[in-house]
Tab-separated table of C-alpha atoms in Angstrom:
chain	number	residue	atom	x	y	z
N	1	MET	CA	-0.021	-0.087	0.126
N	2	LYS	CA	3.100	2.352	0.785
N	3	GLN	CA	4.279	1.587	-2.585
N	4	ILE	CA	1.101	2.629	-4.211
N	5	TRP	CA	0.765	5.707	-2.391
N	6	PHE	CA	4.280	6.795	-3.032
N	7	SER	CA	3.638	6.373	-6.735
N	8	VAL	CA	0.445	8.400	-6.888
N	9	CYS	CA	2.147	11.065	-4.727
N	10	LEU	CA	5.084	10.952	-7.430
N	11	LEU	CA	2.658	11.288	-10.316
N	12	THR	CA	0.635	14.058	-8.746
N	13	GLY	CA	3.771	15.920	-7.802
N	14	GLY	CA	4.878	15.671	-11.576
N	15	LEU	CA	1.490	16.799	-12.977
N	16	LEU	CA	1.501	19.911	-10.452
N	17	ASN	CA	4.933	20.979	-11.392
N	18	SER	CA	4.221	20.559	-14.958
N	19	ASN	CA	1.018	22.865	-14.526
N	20	ILE	CA	3.059	25.233	-12.489
N	21	ALA	CA	5.852	25.317	-15.251
N	22	SER	CA	3.180	25.892	-18.192
N	23	ALA	CA	1.668	28.839	-16.008
N	24	GLN	CA	4.789	30.441	-15.541
N	25	GLU	CA	5.599	30.075	-19.175
N	26	ALA	CA	2.279	31.661	-20.161
N	27	ALA	CA	2.885	34.445	-17.798
N	28	SER	CA	6.320	35.099	-19.201
N	29	GLY	CA	4.717	35.063	-22.555
N	30	ALA	CA	2.318	37.589	-21.732
N	31	LEU	CA	4.677	40.028	-20.352
N	32	LEU	CA	7.012	39.801	-23.697
N	33	GLN	CA	3.874	40.613	-25.506
N	34	GLN	CA	3.390	43.693	-23.366
N	35	MET	CA	7.139	44.506	-24.146
N	36	SER	CA	5.942	44.381	-27.861
N	37	SER	CA	2.870	46.526	-27.127
N	38	ALA	CA	4.902	49.228	-25.250
N	39	SER	CA	7.583	49.609	-27.952
N	40	ARG	CA	4.883	50.345	-30.574
N	41	SER	CA	2.486	52.357	-28.319
N	42	LEU	CA	4.803	54.529	-25.987
N	43	ASN	CA	6.538	57.680	-26.511
N	44	TYR	CA	10.155	57.363	-25.617
N	45	GLU	CA	13.806	57.908	-26.391
N	46	LEU	CA	16.595	55.010	-26.127
N	47	ALA	CA	20.256	55.713	-26.631
N	48	TYR	CA	22.117	52.449	-26.729
N	49	ILE	CA	25.020	50.455	-28.376
N	50	SER	CA	24.912	47.444	-30.582
N	51	ILE	CA	27.567	44.953	-30.514
N	52	SER	CA	28.208	42.476	-32.805
N	53	LYS	CA	31.329	40.644	-34.395
N	54	GLN	CA	31.791	43.423	-36.787
N	55	GLY	CA	32.142	45.742	-34.035
N	56	ILE	CA	30.541	48.398	-31.804
N	57	GLU	CA	27.642	50.934	-32.982
N	58	SER	CA	26.271	53.756	-31.048
N	59	LEU	CA	22.533	54.702	-32.072
N	60	ARG	CA	19.678	56.670	-30.796
N	61	TYR	CA	15.869	55.612	-31.313
N	62	ARG	CA	12.991	58.034	-30.677
N	63	HIS	CA	9.350	56.470	-31.138
N	64	ALA	CA	6.256	58.659	-30.785
N	65	VAL	CA	2.382	58.388	-31.514
N	66	ILE	CA	0.648	61.394	-32.726
N	67	ASP	CA	-2.809	61.444	-33.947
N	68	LYS	CA	-2.859	57.866	-33.851
N	69	GLN	CA	0.376	57.830	-36.382
N	70	PRO	CA	3.482	56.135	-35.315
N	71	LEU	CA	6.561	58.276	-35.722
N	72	GLY	CA	10.084	56.992	-35.557
N	73	GLN	CA	13.867	58.260	-35.863
N	74	LEU	CA	16.867	55.801	-35.743
N	75	LEU	CA	20.121	57.935	-35.750
N	76	HIS	CA	23.756	56.416	-36.068
N	77	MET	CA	25.713	58.521	-33.527
N	78	ASP	CA	29.153	57.961	-34.668
N	79	GLY	CA	30.671	58.681	-38.323
N	80	PRO	CA	28.753	60.013	-41.387
N	81	ARG	CA	25.164	60.940	-40.734
N	82	ARG	CA	23.036	58.011	-41.263
N	83	GLU	CA	19.176	58.173	-40.455
N	84	VAL	CA	15.926	56.459	-40.697
N	85	LEU	CA	12.553	57.953	-40.122
N	86	GLN	CA	9.144	56.901	-39.872
N	87	ARG	CA	6.009	58.415	-40.474
N	88	GLY	CA	2.954	56.152	-40.465
N	89	GLY	CA	3.353	53.338	-42.883
N	90	GLY	CA	6.423	54.836	-44.860
N	91	ILE	CA	10.058	54.274	-43.827
N	92	SER	CA	12.615	56.659	-45.255
N	93	TYR	CA	16.306	56.285	-45.639
N	94	PHE	CA	19.112	58.784	-45.741
N	95	GLU	CA	22.485	57.422	-46.345
N	96	PRO	CA	25.703	59.351	-47.515
N	97	GLY	CA	26.270	58.847	-51.225
N	98	LEU	CA	22.684	57.561	-51.924
N	99	GLU	CA	19.425	59.265	-53.023
N	100	PRO	CA	16.885	59.089	-49.928
N	101	PHE	CA	13.945	56.764	-50.474
N	102	THR	CA	11.259	55.452	-48.910
N	103	LEU	CA	9.624	51.882	-48.486
N	104	SER	CA	6.190	50.355	-47.068
N	105	GLY	CA	6.602	49.350	-43.426
N	106	ASP	CA	5.115	49.175	-39.922
N	107	HIS	CA	8.149	49.941	-38.110
N	108	ILE	CA	11.831	50.788	-38.599
N	109	VAL	CA	13.460	47.079	-39.108
N	110	ASP	CA	16.964	47.950	-37.658
N	111	ALA	CA	15.673	50.237	-34.740
N	112	LEU	CA	15.292	47.678	-32.110
N	113	PRO	CA	16.020	43.719	-31.897
N	114	ALA	CA	13.503	41.738	-34.063
N	115	ILE	CA	12.300	39.818	-31.174
N	116	VAL	CA	10.707	43.073	-29.984
N	117	PHE	CA	8.195	42.881	-32.653
N	118	ALA	CA	7.683	39.261	-32.552
N	119	ASP	CA	4.077	37.541	-32.157
N	120	PHE	CA	4.518	35.883	-28.897
N	121	ASP	CA	1.101	34.067	-28.944
N	122	TYR	CA	2.436	32.453	-32.363
N	123	LEU	CA	6.032	31.645	-30.910
N	124	ALA	CA	4.659	30.171	-27.606
N	125	LYS	CA	3.557	26.926	-29.789
N	126	TYR	CA	7.348	26.587	-30.863
N	127	TYR	CA	9.411	28.394	-28.161
N	128	ASP	CA	9.726	28.241	-24.363
N	129	PHE	CA	9.772	31.398	-22.534
N	130	ILE	CA	11.519	30.964	-19.331
N	131	SER	CA	11.860	33.745	-16.440
N	132	VAL	CA	15.395	33.784	-15.245
N	133	GLY	CA	15.098	36.436	-12.597
N	134	ARG	CA	15.554	40.252	-11.916
N	135	THR	CA	18.546	42.689	-12.156
N	136	ARG	CA	19.282	46.446	-13.053
N	137	ILE	CA	20.136	47.841	-16.580
N	138	SER	CA	20.687	51.469	-16.630
N	139	ASP	CA	19.863	52.091	-13.116
N	140	ARG	CA	16.193	50.459	-13.798
N	141	PRO	CA	14.969	47.427	-12.484
N	142	CYS	CA	14.521	44.759	-15.052
N	143	ASP	CA	12.728	41.220	-15.558
N	144	VAL	CA	14.895	38.817	-17.538
N	145	TYR	CA	13.621	36.131	-19.822
N	146	ARG	CA	15.239	33.740	-22.121
N	147	VAL	CA	13.313	32.666	-25.350
N	148	VAL	CA	14.433	29.113	-26.527
N	149	ALA	CA	13.130	26.998	-29.580
N	150	ARG	CA	12.165	23.563	-28.158
N	151	ASP	CA	13.388	21.719	-31.203
N	152	GLY	CA	17.028	23.124	-30.417
N	153	SER	CA	17.614	24.368	-34.260
N	154	ARG	CA	17.816	27.907	-33.695
N	155	TYR	CA	19.559	30.518	-31.928
N	156	SER	CA	18.028	31.948	-28.696
N	157	TYR	CA	17.589	35.390	-26.868
N	158	VAL	CA	17.911	36.743	-23.557
N	159	VAL	CA	15.873	39.726	-23.135
N	160	TRP	CA	16.140	42.463	-19.944
N	161	MET	CA	12.726	44.200	-19.865
N	162	ASP	CA	12.120	47.393	-17.718
N	163	MET	CA	9.843	46.420	-14.858
N	164	GLU	CA	8.048	49.751	-15.332
N	165	THR	CA	7.884	50.666	-18.884
N	166	LYS	CA	7.895	47.091	-20.478
N	167	LEU	CA	10.783	48.607	-23.132
N	168	PRO	CA	13.509	46.229	-23.603
N	169	LEU	CA	16.766	47.558	-21.990
N	170	ARG	CA	19.179	44.620	-22.934
N	171	VAL	CA	18.766	42.016	-25.593
N	172	ASP	CA	21.440	39.198	-26.007
N	173	LEU	CA	21.443	36.985	-29.110
N	174	LEU	CA	23.035	33.393	-28.161
N	175	ASP	CA	24.246	30.463	-30.386
N	176	ARG	CA	23.645	26.992	-29.112
N	177	ASP	CA	26.853	27.021	-27.230
N	178	GLY	CA	25.894	30.083	-25.189
N	179	GLU	CA	28.026	32.469	-27.072
N	180	THR	CA	26.795	35.949	-27.360
N	181	LEU	CA	26.638	36.717	-31.274
N	182	GLU	CA	25.006	40.278	-30.986
N	183	GLN	CA	24.034	42.428	-28.111
N	184	TYR	CA	21.545	45.376	-27.895
N	185	ARG	CA	22.084	47.389	-24.520
N	186	VAL	CA	20.320	50.495	-23.667
N	187	ILE	CA	22.607	53.444	-22.047
N	188	SER	CA	19.524	55.941	-21.196
N	189	VAL	CA	15.939	56.018	-21.139
N	190	VAL	CA	13.567	58.848	-21.673
N	191	VAL	CA	9.701	58.330	-21.629
N	192	GLY	CA	7.036	60.942	-21.778
N	193	ASP	CA	5.691	63.914	-23.696
N	194	GLN	CA	8.757	65.584	-24.243
N	195	VAL	CA	9.961	62.951	-26.965
N	196	LYS	CA	6.386	63.434	-28.655
N	197	ASN	CA	6.992	67.550	-28.508
N	198	VAL	CA	10.687	66.653	-30.336
N	199	MET	CA	8.918	64.349	-32.844
N	200	GLN	CA	6.066	66.834	-33.712
N	201	PRO	CA	7.973	68.305	-36.822
N	202	LEU	CA	8.089	64.970	-38.588
N	203	LEU	CA	4.493	65.109	-39.061
N	204	LYS	CA	4.875	67.889	-41.711
N	205	ALA	CA	8.743	66.976	-42.910
N	206	ASN	CA	9.201	66.745	-46.815
N	207	LEU	CA	10.180	63.092	-47.113
N	208	PRO	CA	11.091	61.322	-50.334
N	209	PRO	CA	8.439	59.540	-52.494
N	210	LEU	CA	7.532	55.680	-51.700
N	211	LEU	CA	9.411	53.599	-53.986
N	212	THR	CA	6.931	51.134	-56.057
N	213	LEU	CA	7.978	47.740	-56.011
N	214	PRO	CA	7.233	45.172	-58.889
N	215	ALA	CA	4.139	42.901	-58.157
N	216	ALA	CA	5.219	39.388	-56.896
N	217	GLU	CA	4.525	36.669	-59.603
N	218	ASP	CA	3.077	33.364	-58.819
N	219	VAL	CA	6.236	31.422	-59.429
N	220	LYS	CA	6.163	27.551	-59.764
N	221	LEU	CA	9.412	25.955	-58.423
N	222	ALA	CA	10.355	22.329	-59.223
N	223	TRP	CA	11.927	21.682	-55.893
N	224	ASN	CA	10.884	21.670	-52.012
N	225	ALA	CA	12.439	21.515	-48.474
N	226	GLY	CA	11.883	18.313	-47.399
N	227	TRP	CA	12.901	19.402	-43.470
N	228	LEU	CA	12.185	22.885	-42.028
N	229	PRO	CA	12.370	23.822	-38.090
N	230	ALA	CA	9.231	23.797	-36.384
N	231	GLY	CA	7.165	26.908	-37.005
N	232	VAL	CA	8.801	28.166	-39.913
N	233	ASN	CA	6.663	28.921	-43.231
N	234	GLU	CA	7.567	30.113	-46.507
N	235	VAL	CA	6.620	34.056	-47.073
N	236	ALA	CA	7.817	34.526	-50.555
N	237	ARG	CA	9.457	32.973	-53.595
N	238	ASN	CA	11.068	34.286	-56.674
N	239	ARG	CA	12.998	33.305	-59.843
N	240	ARG	CA	15.257	36.190	-61.020
N	241	LYS	CA	18.597	36.874	-62.932
N	242	LEU	CA	21.721	38.423	-61.324
N	243	PRO	CA	24.091	40.547	-62.864
N	244	ASN	CA	26.980	38.481	-64.963
N	245	VAL	CA	24.913	35.205	-64.555
N	246	ALA	CA	23.174	33.801	-67.583
N	247	VAL	CA	20.831	31.683	-66.010
N	248	PRO	CA	18.166	32.709	-63.239
N	249	VAL	CA	18.261	32.168	-59.525
N	250	GLU	CA	15.367	30.450	-57.758
N	251	SER	CA	14.788	31.551	-54.276
N	252	ARG	CA	12.180	30.644	-51.019
N	253	LEU	CA	12.069	32.799	-48.103
N	254	TYR	CA	11.306	31.388	-44.832
N	255	SER	CA	10.656	32.769	-41.302
N	256	ASP	CA	9.032	31.724	-38.234
N	257	GLY	CA	8.334	35.369	-37.055
N	258	LEU	CA	11.959	35.529	-35.324
N	259	PHE	CA	14.334	34.330	-37.755
N	260	SER	CA	14.373	34.433	-41.414
N	261	PHE	CA	16.413	32.565	-44.028
N	262	SER	CA	16.255	31.703	-47.881
N	263	VAL	CA	17.165	28.929	-49.980
N	264	ASN	CA	18.630	29.488	-53.296
N	265	ILE	CA	18.861	27.100	-56.284
N	266	SER	CA	20.748	27.765	-59.570
N	267	PRO	CA	22.662	25.365	-62.149
N	268	SER	CA	26.188	25.039	-61.346
N	269	GLY	CA	29.191	24.002	-62.959
N	270	SER	CA	31.265	23.594	-60.246
N	271	ASN	CA	32.460	20.286	-58.751
N	272	THR	CA	33.019	21.605	-55.057
N	273	SER	CA	30.631	19.268	-53.170
N	274	GLN	CA	30.130	21.632	-49.972
N	275	GLN	CA	31.180	25.017	-48.934
N	276	PHE	CA	30.266	26.783	-45.022
N	277	TYR	CA	30.768	30.062	-43.855
N	278	ARG	CA	29.530	32.050	-41.032
N	279	GLN	CA	29.541	35.325	-39.615
N	280	GLY	CA	27.817	36.454	-36.382
N	281	ARG	CA	24.052	35.314	-36.831
N	282	ARG	CA	24.293	34.677	-40.302
N	283	THR	CA	25.174	31.294	-42.001
N	284	ILE	CA	25.960	30.502	-45.611
N	285	GLN	CA	25.880	26.681	-46.649
N	286	THR	CA	26.286	25.421	-50.296
N	287	GLU	CA	26.373	22.055	-51.749
N	288	ILE	CA	26.532	20.927	-55.240
N	289	ARG	CA	24.015	17.679	-56.146
N	290	ASN	CA	23.002	16.671	-59.600
N	291	GLY	CA	24.174	19.969	-61.311
N	292	ASN	CA	22.260	22.041	-58.971
N	293	GLU	CA	23.878	24.486	-56.481
N	294	ILE	CA	21.858	24.580	-53.094
N	295	THR	CA	22.647	27.670	-51.066
N	296	VAL	CA	21.150	28.118	-47.680
N	297	VAL	CA	21.577	31.809	-46.116
N	298	GLY	CA	20.326	33.322	-43.150
N	299	GLU	CA	19.836	33.579	-39.362
N	300	LEU	CA	20.454	29.781	-38.694
N	301	PRO	CA	22.965	27.678	-36.877
N	302	PRO	CA	25.381	25.752	-39.378
N	303	SER	CA	23.944	22.331	-38.600
N	304	THR	CA	20.532	23.343	-39.074
N	305	ALA	CA	21.306	25.409	-42.411
N	306	LYS	CA	23.199	22.015	-43.581
N	307	ARG	CA	20.080	19.734	-42.661
N	308	ILE	CA	17.791	22.060	-44.624
N	309	ALA	CA	20.224	21.859	-47.689
N	310	ASP	CA	20.308	18.230	-47.414
N	311	SER	CA	16.422	17.942	-47.465
N	312	ILE	CA	16.178	19.820	-50.584
N	313	THR	CA	14.403	17.532	-53.236
N	314	PHE	CA	13.832	18.062	-56.924
N	315	LYS	CA	10.707	17.062	-59.056
N	316	VAL	CA	11.347	14.908	-61.935
N	317	ALA	CA	10.116	16.249	-65.345
N	318	PRO	CA	7.553	13.656	-66.931
N	319	LYS	CA	9.178	11.996	-70.107
């Protein structure tokens, strides 16, 4: 009888622990979603540094919402002036030596780490959100969370979120060995109407015209990826000619809403079987098979990129 009761207690304890862990993970996901909402809705200014394998950059990002219209400014603080402005659904780029231009978008892509704008309700199906405690960043108390893919096929994030405003104050991108690939770290924070007042002139600023991009074609490709990380979906495909290349390159773009990569196929005259290159978060994996060059490019660990390349299958044309 004692053995039976002991087994029942173990089973019950396991179920309780599982339920507690699930509840904690759901709460962490809800708080991370608040970070995304705060980044889009508050009036704030962040001075921060971006650290990667390429070096250290100093940047300033301002965001405001005036008359229900989002306004943003990303300014590179060192070297020649480089600036990105947002007004509503238009993102305008100003770079030395280039004609200014505007593209459609709902936020400045490089202003904050990609995870800030993620859909955490969707990611919850494929990622674990783990609370790892509290600390201070820029003299402000923060909650700290890890975001880890359950299948172990992607990089992971550690997020330091301001307890008061829910804004991200530090974000580390880690590889599967725990090495830091990139770091976003806030130095100073300003939140309130003073930022709104500074951004007010942007409402009437003369911005470059919107570029018109060619309409996407319905391209049929005779190959598929046999394996993809859980939660990854195809978001675009195309067939295009590159400069000095006689035959077109076929591409599929994939994303899980957090990391993205492309698979590119072109005829090959090379005998090199495999090539691999990684710089920071980006991996390039190339292999030659049956006269085709298969290249996977994107935000993936090398082993994942190789597994995707190995899974590519080609449809046999009917005779």
